[in-house]
Tab-separated table of C-alpha atoms in Angstrom:
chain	number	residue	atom	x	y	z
A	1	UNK	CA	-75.509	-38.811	-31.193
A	2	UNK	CA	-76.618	-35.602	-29.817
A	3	UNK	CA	-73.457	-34.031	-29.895
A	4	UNK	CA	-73.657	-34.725	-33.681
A	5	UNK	CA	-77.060	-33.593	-34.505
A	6	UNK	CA	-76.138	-30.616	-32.420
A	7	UNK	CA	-73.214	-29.846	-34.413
A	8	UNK	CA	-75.615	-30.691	-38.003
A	9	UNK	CA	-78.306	-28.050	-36.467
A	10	UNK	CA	-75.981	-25.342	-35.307
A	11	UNK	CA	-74.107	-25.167	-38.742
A	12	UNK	CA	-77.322	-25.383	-40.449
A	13	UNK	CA	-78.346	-21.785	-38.760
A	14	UNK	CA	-75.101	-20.442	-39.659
A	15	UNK	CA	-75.461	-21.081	-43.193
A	16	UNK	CA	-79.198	-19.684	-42.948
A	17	UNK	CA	-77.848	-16.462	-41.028
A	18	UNK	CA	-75.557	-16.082	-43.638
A	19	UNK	CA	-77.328	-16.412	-46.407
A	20	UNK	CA	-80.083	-13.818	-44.888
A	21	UNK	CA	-77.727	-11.208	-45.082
A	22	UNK	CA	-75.837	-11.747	-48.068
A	23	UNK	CA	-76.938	-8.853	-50.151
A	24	UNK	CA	-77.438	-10.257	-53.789
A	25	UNK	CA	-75.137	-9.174	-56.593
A	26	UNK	CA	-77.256	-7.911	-59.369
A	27	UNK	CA	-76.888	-9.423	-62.817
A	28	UNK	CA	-76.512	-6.472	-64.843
A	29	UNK	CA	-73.147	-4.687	-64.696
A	30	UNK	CA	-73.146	-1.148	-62.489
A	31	UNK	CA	-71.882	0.839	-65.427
A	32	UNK	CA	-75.462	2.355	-65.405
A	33	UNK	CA	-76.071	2.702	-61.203
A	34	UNK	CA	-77.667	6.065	-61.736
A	35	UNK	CA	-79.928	7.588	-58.940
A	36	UNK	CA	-83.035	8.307	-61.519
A	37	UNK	CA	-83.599	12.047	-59.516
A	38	UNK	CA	-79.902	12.704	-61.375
A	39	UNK	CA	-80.887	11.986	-64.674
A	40	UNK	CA	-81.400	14.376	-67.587
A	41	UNK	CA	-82.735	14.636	-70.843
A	42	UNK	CA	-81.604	17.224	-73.670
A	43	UNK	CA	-82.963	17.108	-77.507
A	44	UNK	CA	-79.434	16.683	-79.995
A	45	UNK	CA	-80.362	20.183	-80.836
A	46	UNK	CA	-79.856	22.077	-78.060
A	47	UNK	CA	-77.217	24.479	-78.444
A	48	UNK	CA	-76.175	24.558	-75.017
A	49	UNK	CA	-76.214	21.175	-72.116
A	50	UNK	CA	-75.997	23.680	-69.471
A	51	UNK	CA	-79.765	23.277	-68.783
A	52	UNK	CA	-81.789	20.391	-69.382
A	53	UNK	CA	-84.485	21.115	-72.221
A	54	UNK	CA	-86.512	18.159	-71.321
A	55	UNK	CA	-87.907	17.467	-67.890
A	56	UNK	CA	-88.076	13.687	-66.959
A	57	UNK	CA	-89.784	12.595	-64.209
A	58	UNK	CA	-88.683	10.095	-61.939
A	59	UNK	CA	-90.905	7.424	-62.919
A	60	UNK	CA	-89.778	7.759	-66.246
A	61	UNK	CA	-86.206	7.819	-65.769
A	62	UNK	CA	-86.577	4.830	-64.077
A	63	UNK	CA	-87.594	3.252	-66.458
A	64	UNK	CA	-84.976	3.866	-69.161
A	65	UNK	CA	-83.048	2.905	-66.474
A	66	UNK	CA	-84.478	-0.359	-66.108
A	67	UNK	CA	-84.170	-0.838	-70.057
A	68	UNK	CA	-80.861	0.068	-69.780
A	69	UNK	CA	-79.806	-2.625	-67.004
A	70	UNK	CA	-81.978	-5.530	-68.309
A	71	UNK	CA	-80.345	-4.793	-71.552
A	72	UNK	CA	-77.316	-6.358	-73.610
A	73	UNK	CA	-74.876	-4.325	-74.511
A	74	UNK	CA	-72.477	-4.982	-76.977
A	75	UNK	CA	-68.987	-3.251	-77.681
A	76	UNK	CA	-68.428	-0.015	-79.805
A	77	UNK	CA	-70.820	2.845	-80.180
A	78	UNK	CA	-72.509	2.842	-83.394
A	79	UNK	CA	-72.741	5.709	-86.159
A	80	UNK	CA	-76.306	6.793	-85.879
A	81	UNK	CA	-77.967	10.124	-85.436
A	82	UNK	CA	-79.417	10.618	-82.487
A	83	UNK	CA	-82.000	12.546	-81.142
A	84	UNK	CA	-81.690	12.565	-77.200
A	85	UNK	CA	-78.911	12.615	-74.842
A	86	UNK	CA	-79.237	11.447	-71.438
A	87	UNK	CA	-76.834	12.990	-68.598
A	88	UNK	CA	-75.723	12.027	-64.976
A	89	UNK	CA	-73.304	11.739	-63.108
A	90	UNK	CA	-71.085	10.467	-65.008
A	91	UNK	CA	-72.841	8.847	-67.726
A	92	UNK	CA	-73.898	10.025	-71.293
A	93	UNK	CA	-76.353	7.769	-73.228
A	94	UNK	CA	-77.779	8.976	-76.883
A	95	UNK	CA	-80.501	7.833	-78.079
A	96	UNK	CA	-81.659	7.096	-81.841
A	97	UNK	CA	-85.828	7.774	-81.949
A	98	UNK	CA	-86.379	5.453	-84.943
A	99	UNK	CA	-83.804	3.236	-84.623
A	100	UNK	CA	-84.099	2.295	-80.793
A	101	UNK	CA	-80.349	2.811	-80.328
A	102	UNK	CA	-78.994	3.543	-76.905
A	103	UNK	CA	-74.906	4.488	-77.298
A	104	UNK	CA	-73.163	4.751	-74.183
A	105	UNK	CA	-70.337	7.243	-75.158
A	106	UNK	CA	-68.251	7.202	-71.935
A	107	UNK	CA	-68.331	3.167	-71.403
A	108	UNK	CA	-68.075	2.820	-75.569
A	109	UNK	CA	-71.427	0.674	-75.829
A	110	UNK	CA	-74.207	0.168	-77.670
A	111	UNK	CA	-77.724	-1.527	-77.362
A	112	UNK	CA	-80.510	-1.872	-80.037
A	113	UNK	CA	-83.841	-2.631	-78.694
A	114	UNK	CA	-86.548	-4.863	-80.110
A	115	UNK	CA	-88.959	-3.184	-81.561
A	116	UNK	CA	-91.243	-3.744	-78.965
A	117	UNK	CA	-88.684	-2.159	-76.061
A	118	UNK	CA	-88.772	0.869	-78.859
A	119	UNK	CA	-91.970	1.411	-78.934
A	120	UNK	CA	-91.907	1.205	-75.337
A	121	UNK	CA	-89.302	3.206	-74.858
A	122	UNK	CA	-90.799	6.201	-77.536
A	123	UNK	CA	-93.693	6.474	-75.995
A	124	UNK	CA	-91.706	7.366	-72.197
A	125	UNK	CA	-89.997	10.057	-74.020
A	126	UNK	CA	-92.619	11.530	-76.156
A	127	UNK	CA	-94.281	12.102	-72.497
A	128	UNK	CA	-91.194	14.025	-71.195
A	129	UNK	CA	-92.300	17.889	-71.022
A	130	UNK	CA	-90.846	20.462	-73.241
A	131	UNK	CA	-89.026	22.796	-70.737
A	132	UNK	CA	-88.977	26.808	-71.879
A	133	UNK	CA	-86.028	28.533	-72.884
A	134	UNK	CA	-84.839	31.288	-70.398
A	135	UNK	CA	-81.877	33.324	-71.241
């Protein structure tokens, strides 16, 4: 009987081990695993992307972040104007002001917010500070 509760008790701790340091899997794809201090911002009219026109901080780009990974996104990019474009390494994600349209050019997605994420969402970018041009 010992021998049994023993055996019950020891495997019990090995399943507790190894569930302590299983690391989690998130539930939102990775297609957006961006370190926020890479992110950029650039109005659609800016003639050149060389330099960012927009400075984000990283507060903020966490946060479109975060609406971009608790987000679903469906298939196709859609035909809409947009007004921003956000660049990192290796990502490019317009965004449509009024609409609340996020299209993912490189992965070939799209997501349309609620209107609530939107307003959200507007009122992070019409913080971001203007940067001045410097030729």
């Amino acid at each position: 009987m010992k021998k049994l509760i023993t055996l019950v008790l020891s495997l019990v701790c090995i399943v507790s081990f190894s569930a302590c340091n299983s690391q989690e899997v998130p539930a939102t794809s990775d297609e957006h695993a961006i370190s926020p201090s890479l992110l950029t911002c650039f109005t659609a009219e800016q003639s050149s992307w060389a330099k960012p026109d927009l400075e984000i901080s990283k507060e903020q780009a966490e946060f479109i972040i975060g609406i971009w990974n608790d987000s679903e996104w469906e298939n196709d990019i859609t035909k809409t104007a947009y007004d921003y474009v956000f660049r990192g390494d290796n990502i490019e994600v317009r965004y449509c002001y009024d609409e609340g349209i996020f299209n993912d050019v490189i992965n070939n997605k799209h997501v349309i917010l609620s209107d609530d994420i939107r307003e959200q969402v507007n009122k992070t970018v019409d913080k971001f500070v203007v940067l001045p041009i410097i030729d």
